[in-house]
Every structure is written in structure tokens, then in C-alpha cells.
Short mmCIF file of C-alpha atoms in Angstrom, two decimals:
data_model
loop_
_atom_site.label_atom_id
_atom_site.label_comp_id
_atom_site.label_asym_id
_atom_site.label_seq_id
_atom_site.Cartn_x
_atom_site.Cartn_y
_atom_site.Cartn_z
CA UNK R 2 242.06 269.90 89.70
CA UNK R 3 239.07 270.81 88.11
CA UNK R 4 238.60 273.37 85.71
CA UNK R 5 236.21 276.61 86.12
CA UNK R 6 234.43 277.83 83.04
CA UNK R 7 232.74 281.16 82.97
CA UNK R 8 230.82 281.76 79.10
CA UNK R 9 232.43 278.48 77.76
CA UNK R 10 235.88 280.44 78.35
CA UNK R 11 238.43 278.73 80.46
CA UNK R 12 238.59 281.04 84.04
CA UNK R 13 240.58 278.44 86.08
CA UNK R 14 241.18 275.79 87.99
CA UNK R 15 239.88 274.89 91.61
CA UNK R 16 241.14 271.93 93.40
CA UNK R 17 242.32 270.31 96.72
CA UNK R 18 245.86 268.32 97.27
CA UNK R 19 246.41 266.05 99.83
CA UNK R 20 250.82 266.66 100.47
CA UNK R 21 251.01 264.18 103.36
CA UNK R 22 250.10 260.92 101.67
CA UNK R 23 248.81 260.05 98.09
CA UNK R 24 245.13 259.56 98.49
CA UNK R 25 242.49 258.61 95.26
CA UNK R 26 239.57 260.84 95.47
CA UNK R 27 236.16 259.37 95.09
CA UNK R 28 233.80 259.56 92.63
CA UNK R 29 231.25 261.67 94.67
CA UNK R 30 234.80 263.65 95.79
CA UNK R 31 234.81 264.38 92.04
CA UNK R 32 231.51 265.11 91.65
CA UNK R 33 231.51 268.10 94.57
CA UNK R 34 234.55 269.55 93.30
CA UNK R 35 232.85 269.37 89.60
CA UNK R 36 229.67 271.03 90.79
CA UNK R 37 231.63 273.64 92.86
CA UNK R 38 233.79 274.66 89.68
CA UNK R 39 230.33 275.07 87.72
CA UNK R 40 228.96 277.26 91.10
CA UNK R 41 232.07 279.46 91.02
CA UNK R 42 231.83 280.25 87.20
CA UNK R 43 228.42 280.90 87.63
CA UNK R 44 228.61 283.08 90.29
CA UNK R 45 231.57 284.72 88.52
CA UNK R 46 229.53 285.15 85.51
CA UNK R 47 226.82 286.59 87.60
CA UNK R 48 228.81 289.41 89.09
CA UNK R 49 230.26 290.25 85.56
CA UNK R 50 226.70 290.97 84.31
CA UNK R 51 225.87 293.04 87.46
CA UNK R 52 228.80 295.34 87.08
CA UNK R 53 228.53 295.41 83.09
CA UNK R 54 224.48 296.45 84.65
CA UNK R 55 225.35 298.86 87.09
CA UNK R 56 227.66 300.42 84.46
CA UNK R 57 225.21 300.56 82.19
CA UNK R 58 222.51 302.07 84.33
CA UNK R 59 225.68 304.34 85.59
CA UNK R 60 226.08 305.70 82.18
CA UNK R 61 222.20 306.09 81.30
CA UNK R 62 221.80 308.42 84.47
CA UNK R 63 224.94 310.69 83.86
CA UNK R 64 223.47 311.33 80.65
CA UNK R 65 220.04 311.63 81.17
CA UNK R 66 220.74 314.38 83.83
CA UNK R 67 224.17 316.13 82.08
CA UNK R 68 222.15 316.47 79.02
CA UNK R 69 220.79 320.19 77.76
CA UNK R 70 218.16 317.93 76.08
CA UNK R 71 214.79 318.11 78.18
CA UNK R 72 213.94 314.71 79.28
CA UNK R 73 211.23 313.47 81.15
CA UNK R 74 210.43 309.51 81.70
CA UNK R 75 206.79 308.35 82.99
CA UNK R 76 205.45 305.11 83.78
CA UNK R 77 202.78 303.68 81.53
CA UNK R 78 200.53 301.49 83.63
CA UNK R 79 199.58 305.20 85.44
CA UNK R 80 201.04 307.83 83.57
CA UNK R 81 203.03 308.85 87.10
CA UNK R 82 206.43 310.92 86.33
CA UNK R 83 209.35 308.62 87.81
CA UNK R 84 212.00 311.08 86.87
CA UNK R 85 212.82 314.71 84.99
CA UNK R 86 216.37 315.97 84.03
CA UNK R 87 217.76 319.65 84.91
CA UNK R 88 216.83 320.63 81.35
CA UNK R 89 213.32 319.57 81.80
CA UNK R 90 212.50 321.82 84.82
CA UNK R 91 214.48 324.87 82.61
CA UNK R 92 212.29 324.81 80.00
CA UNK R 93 209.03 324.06 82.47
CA UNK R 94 210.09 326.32 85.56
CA UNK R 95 208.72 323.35 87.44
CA UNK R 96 211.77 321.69 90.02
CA UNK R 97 212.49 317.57 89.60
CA UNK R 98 210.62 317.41 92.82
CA UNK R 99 207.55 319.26 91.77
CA UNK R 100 206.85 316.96 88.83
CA UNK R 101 208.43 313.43 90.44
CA UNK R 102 205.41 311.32 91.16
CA UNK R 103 202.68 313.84 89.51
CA UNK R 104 200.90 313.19 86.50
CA UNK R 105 201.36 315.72 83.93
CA UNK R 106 197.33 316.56 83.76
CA UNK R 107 197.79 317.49 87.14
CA UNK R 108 200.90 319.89 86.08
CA UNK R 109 198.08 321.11 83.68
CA UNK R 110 201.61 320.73 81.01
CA UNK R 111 199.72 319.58 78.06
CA UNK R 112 197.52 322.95 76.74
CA UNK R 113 195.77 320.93 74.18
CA UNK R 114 193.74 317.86 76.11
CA UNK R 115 193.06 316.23 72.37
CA UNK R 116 196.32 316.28 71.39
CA UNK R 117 197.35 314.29 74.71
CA UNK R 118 195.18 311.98 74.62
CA UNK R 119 196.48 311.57 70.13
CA UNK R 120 200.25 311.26 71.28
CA UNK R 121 199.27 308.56 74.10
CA UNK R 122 197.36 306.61 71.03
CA UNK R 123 200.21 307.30 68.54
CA UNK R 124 202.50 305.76 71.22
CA UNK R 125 200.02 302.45 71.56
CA UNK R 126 199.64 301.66 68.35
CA UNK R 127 203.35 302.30 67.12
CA UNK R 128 205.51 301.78 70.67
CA UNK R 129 207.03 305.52 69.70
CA UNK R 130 206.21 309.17 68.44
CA UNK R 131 209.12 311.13 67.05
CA UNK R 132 208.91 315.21 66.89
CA UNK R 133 205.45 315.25 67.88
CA UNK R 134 204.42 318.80 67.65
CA UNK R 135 202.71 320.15 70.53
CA UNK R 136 202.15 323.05 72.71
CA UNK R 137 202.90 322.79 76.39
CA UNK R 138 202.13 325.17 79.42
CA UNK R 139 205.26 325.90 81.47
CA UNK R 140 204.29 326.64 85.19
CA UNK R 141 204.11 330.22 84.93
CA UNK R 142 201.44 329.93 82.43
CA UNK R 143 203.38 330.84 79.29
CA UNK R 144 202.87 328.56 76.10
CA UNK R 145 205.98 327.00 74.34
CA UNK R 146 205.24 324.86 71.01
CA UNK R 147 207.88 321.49 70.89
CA UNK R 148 208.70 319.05 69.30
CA UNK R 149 208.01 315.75 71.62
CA UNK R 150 209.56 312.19 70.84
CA UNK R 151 208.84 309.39 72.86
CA UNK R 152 209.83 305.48 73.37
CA UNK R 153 209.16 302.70 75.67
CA UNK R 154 212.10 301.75 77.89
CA UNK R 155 211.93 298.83 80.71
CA UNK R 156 212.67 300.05 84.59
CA UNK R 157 211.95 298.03 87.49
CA UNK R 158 210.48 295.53 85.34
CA UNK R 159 207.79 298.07 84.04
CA UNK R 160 207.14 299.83 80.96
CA UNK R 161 207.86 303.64 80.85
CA UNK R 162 208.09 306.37 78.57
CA UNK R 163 211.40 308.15 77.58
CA UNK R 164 210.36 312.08 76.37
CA UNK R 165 212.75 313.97 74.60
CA UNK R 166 211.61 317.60 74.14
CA UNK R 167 213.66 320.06 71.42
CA UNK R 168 212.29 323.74 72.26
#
């Protein structure tokens, strides 16, 4: 028997018996069951930190689109919106689908062009704005001044841009 390991934690034990005769294993014999204990803990280990992932990411959705916060997360490499919550397209009138994959110029959101281009340098130079005060243009053409706090978050392996927006 050979024990399996999974974080330095004892997990169990794998290991073959022979009932018909009494039979020394080999070294090498020893060896493969060794290296197969250290396979199965790491594999075990592996699943645990894709379900504690998938949980995570679970829990980030749920509240990202149960929220009344408006929330709105864009990719930073080409400023493309990868995702909007219900609360977002209330306060915009725009649908998740009309502003998934658009840029927000192209939404014509921001109503003052200098103060986009001030948050995106605020964001560079500190990785984060927080209550940024801004006016935005909500798809009927109205005007609504907010407070906008950003940060950079990691999805897909690429930098993006979690907006809150308080009304």
C-alpha cells in the first residue's frame, strides 16, 4: 500500500494484493504504484480547485446579474463590452444584447468625450477610479449625472474593467 497525498494532507491509500500466493513486489513495482499515488492526488487536487473555480465564478455571476447595482464589465485591450447586468440596461434603456460586444462611443453613453478619455487615464495610471462623477446619455437621449467606479479584474486570461454605476 502506498499512500495518496493531496496538499501534504493524507487522502489515502492505493495498492494491489496478491491473495493466492505471497509475492515481493519489485522495486520498479514500487516505483509505479508510488508515481500513481502522486497522479491520483494530483488529479484529486486538480478537480478540488476546479469546483472551488466554478463555484467561485458561480457566485460572481449570480451577483453580478441579481444585483440593483448597475454593472457593466469591458475588455481593456479594445474597450469591447463583454457583459452588462439587468440594472445596467434600467438605468440606460439599452437591452444586455444591445450593448454586448459594442463599444460604449458607439452607444454614444459617455456625453462628455474629455471626461472619457480622463477616467480611461485615471484608470492607467492608478489600476482604479472610485465615484467618478460623470454624465452619461441613456438611449433615449436623456442625461443622468453618476457616480462611476471602476477596477481591473482578469477573464479569459485578459484584463477587463468592472463598472459600478450609483444613479
Amino acid at each position: 500500500d502506498v499512500p495518496v497525498f493531496v496538499d501534504g494532507e493524507w487522502w489515502g491509500v492505493i495498492g494491489f494484493d496478491d491473495y493466492q500466493r505471497i509475492t515481493p513486489w519489485s522495486q520498479a513495482e514500487v516505483d509505479a504504484l508510488q508515481v500513481a499515488a502522486s497522479l491520483l492526488g494530483s488529479a484529486i487536487k486538480r478537480q478540488r480547485s476546479t469546483d472551488e473555480l466554478t463555484a467561485s465564478e458561480d457566485k460572481f455571476q449570480k451577483t453580478f446579474q441579481q444585483t440593483m447595482v448597475p454593472m457593466v464589465i469591458g475588455r481593456i485591450s479594445d474597450r469591447v463590452i463583454v457583459d452588462a447586468n439587468d440594472a445596467f440596461a434600467k438605468l440606460t434603456g439599452y437591452s444586455r444584447a444591445e450593448v454586448v460586444n459594442r463599444w460604449a462611443s458607439e452607444l454614444n453613453l459617455w456625453q462628455n468625450n474629455d471626461e472619457h478619455a480622463l477616467h480611461h487615464k485615471l484608470i492607467r495610471e492608478n489600476g482604479f477610479i472610485h465615484e467618478f462623477k460623470t454624465t452619461l446619455r441613456k438611449r433615449n437621449g436623456d442625461l443622468g449625472t453618476v457616480l462611476l467606479s471602476a477596477t481591473i479584474i482578469r477573464i479569459n486570461n485578459e484584463d477587463c474593467l468592472l463598472y459600478t454605476i450609483s444613479d
